[in-house]
mmCIF file of C-alpha atoms and ligand atoms in Angstrom:
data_model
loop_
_atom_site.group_PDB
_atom_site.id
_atom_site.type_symbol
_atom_site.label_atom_id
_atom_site.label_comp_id
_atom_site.label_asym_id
_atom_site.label_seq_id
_atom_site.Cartn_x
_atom_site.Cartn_y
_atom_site.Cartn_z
ATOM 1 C CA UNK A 1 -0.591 21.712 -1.001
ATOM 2 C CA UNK A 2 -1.103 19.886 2.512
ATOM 3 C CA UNK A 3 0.797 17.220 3.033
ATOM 4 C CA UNK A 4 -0.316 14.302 6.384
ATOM 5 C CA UNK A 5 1.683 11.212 7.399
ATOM 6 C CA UNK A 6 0.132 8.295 9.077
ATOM 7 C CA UNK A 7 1.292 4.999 10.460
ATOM 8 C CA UNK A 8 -0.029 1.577 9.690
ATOM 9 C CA UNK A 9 0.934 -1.591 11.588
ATOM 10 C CA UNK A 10 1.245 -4.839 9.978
ATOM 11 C CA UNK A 11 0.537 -8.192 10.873
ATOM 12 C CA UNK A 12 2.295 -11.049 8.404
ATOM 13 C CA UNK A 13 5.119 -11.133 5.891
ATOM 14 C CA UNK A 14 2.492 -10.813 2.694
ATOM 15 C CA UNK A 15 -0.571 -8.831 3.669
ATOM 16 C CA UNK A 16 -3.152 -6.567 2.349
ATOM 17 C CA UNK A 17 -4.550 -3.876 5.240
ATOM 18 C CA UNK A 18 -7.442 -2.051 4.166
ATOM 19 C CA UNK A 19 -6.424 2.275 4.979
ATOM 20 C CA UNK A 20 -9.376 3.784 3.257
ATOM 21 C CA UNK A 21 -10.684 5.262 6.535
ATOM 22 C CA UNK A 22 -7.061 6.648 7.578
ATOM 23 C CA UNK A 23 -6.437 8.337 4.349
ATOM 24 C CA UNK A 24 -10.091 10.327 4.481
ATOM 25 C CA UNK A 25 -8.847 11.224 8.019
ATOM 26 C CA UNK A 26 -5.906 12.855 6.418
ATOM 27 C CA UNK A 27 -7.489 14.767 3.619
ATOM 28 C CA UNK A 28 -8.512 18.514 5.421
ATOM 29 C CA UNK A 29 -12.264 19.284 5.051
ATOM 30 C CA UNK A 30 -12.017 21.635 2.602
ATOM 31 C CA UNK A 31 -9.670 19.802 -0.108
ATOM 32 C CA UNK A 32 -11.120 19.290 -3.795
ATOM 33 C CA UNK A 33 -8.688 17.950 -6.365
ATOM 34 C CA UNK A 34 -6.827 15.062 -6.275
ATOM 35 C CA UNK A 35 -4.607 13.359 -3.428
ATOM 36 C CA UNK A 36 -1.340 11.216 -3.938
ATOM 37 C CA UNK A 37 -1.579 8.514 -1.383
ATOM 38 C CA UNK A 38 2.464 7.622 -1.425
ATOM 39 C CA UNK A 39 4.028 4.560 0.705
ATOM 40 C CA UNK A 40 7.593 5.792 1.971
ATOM 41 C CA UNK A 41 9.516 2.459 1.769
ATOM 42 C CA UNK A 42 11.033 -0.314 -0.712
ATOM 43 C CA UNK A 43 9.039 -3.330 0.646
ATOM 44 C CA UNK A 44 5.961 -2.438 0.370
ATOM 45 C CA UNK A 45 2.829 -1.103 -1.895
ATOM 46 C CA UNK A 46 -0.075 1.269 -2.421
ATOM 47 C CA UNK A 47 -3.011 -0.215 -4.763
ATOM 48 C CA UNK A 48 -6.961 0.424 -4.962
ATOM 49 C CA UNK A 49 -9.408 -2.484 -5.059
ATOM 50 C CA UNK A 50 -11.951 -4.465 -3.479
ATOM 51 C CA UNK A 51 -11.708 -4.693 0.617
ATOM 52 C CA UNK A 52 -13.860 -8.090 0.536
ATOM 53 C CA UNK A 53 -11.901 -10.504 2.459
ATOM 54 C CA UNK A 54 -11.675 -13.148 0.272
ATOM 55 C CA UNK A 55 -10.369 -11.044 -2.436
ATOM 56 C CA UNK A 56 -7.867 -9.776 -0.099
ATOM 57 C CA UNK A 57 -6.651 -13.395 0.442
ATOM 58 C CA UNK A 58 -6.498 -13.996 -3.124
ATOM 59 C CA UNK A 59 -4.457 -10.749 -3.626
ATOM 60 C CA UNK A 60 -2.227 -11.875 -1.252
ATOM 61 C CA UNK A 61 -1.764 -14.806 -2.162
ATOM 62 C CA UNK A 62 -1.458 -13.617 -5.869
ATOM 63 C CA UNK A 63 1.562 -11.031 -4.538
ATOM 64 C CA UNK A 64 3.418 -13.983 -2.955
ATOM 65 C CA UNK A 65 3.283 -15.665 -6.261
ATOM 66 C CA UNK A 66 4.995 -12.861 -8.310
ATOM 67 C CA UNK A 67 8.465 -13.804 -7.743
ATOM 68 C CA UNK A 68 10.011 -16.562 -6.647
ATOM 69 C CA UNK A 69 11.160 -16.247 -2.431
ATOM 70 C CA UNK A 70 15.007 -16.932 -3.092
ATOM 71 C CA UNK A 71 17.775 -16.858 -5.165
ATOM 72 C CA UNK A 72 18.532 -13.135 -5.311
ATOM 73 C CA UNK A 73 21.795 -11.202 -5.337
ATOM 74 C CA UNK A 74 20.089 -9.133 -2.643
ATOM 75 C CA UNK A 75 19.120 -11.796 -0.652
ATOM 76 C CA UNK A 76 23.264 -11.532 0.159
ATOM 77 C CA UNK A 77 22.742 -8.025 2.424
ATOM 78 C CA UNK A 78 19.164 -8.292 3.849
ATOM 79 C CA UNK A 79 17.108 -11.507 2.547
ATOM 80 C CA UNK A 80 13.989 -9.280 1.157
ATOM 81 C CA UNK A 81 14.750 -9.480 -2.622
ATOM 82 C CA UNK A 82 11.258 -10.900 -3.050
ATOM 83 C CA UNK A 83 9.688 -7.870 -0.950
ATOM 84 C CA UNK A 84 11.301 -5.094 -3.334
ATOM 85 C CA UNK A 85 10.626 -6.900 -6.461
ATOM 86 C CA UNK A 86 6.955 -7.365 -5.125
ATOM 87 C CA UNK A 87 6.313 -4.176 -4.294
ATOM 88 C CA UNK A 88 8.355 -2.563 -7.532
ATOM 89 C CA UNK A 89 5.724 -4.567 -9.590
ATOM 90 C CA UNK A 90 2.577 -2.674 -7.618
ATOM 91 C CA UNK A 91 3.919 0.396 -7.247
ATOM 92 C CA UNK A 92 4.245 2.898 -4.477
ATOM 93 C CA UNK A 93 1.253 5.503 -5.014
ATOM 94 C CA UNK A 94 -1.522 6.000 -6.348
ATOM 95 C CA UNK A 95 -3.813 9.739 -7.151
ATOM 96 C CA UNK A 96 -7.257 9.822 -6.344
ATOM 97 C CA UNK A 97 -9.994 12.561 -6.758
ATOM 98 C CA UNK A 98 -11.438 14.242 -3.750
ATOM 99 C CA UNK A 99 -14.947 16.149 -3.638
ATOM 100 C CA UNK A 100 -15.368 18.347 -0.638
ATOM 101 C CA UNK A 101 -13.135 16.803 1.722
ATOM 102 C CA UNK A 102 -13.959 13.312 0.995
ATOM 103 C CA UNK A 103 -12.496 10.336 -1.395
ATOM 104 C CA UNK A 104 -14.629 10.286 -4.131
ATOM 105 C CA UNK A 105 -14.194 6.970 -5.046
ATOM 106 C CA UNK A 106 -16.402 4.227 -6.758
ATOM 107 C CA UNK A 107 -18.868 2.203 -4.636
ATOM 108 C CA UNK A 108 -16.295 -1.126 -4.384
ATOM 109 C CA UNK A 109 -13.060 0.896 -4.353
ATOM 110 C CA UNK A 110 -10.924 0.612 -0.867
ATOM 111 C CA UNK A 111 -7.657 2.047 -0.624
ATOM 112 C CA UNK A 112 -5.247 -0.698 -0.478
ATOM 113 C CA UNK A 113 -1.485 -1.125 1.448
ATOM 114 C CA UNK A 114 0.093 -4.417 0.463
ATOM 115 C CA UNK A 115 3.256 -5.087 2.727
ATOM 116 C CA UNK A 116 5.568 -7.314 1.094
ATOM 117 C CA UNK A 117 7.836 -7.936 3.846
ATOM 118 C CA UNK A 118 6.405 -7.587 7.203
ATOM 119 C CA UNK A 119 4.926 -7.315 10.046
ATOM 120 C CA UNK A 120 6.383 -3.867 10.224
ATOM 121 C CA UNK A 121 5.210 -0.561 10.982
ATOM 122 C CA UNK A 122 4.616 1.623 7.828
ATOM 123 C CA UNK A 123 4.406 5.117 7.259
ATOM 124 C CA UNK A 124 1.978 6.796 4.733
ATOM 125 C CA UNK A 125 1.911 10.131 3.094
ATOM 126 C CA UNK A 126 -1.104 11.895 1.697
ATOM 127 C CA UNK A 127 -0.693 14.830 -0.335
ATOM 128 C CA UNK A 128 -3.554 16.501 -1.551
ATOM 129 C CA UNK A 129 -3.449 19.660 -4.572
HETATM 130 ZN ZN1 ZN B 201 16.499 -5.151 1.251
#
């Protein structure tokens, strides 16, 4: 197993940043198998999809529509209710197969982080077996 962390900065509250390129950084030259591309926080998520920029607006503004913004018990301690619910929905990780070092993913797949409650700086972890 080899295990990589990377950081990815974000720029709004609901966003969708495009980390296909760090993640094939991260996987060593020699990996074939499969890689777990895991987000290590509560707010946001890891998806795979379509980098075109309009999609990525729709997806975001999709993700914004999932749950309503207030009215949360949570909302008492830290107002984010609507980023964990949000990003509980999408999920934190996702496995994909890689072929001699590289992502062998299909021709319109991009690896996808969707912050639900930034701009923050997040960390990702890619594990590849
Ligand atoms: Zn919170």
């Amino acid at each position: 197993m080899v295990r990589a962390d990377f950081e990815t900065q974000t720029d709004d509250r609901v966003t969708v940043v495009d980390i296909t390129d760090d993640v094939a950084d991260a996987l060593p030259a020699d990996a074939s198998g499969t890689c777990t591309v895991f987000v290590r926080h509560t707010t946001a998520a890891v998806s795979v999809n379509e980098a075109e920029p309009r999609l990525l607006d729709d997806i975001e503004t999709a993700v914004a529509g999932l749950v309503p913004e207030s009215g949360w018990h949570h909302d008492e301690l830290d107002g984010n209710a609507d980023a964990h619910l949000r990003s509980m929905f999408l999920g934190r990780d996702v496995t994909l197969p890689v072929v001699d070092g590289s992502l062998d993913l299909g021709t319109w797949q991009s690896v996808l982080l969707v912050e639900c409650d930034g701009p923050r700086t997040r960390t990702v972890t890619v594990v590849c077996e």
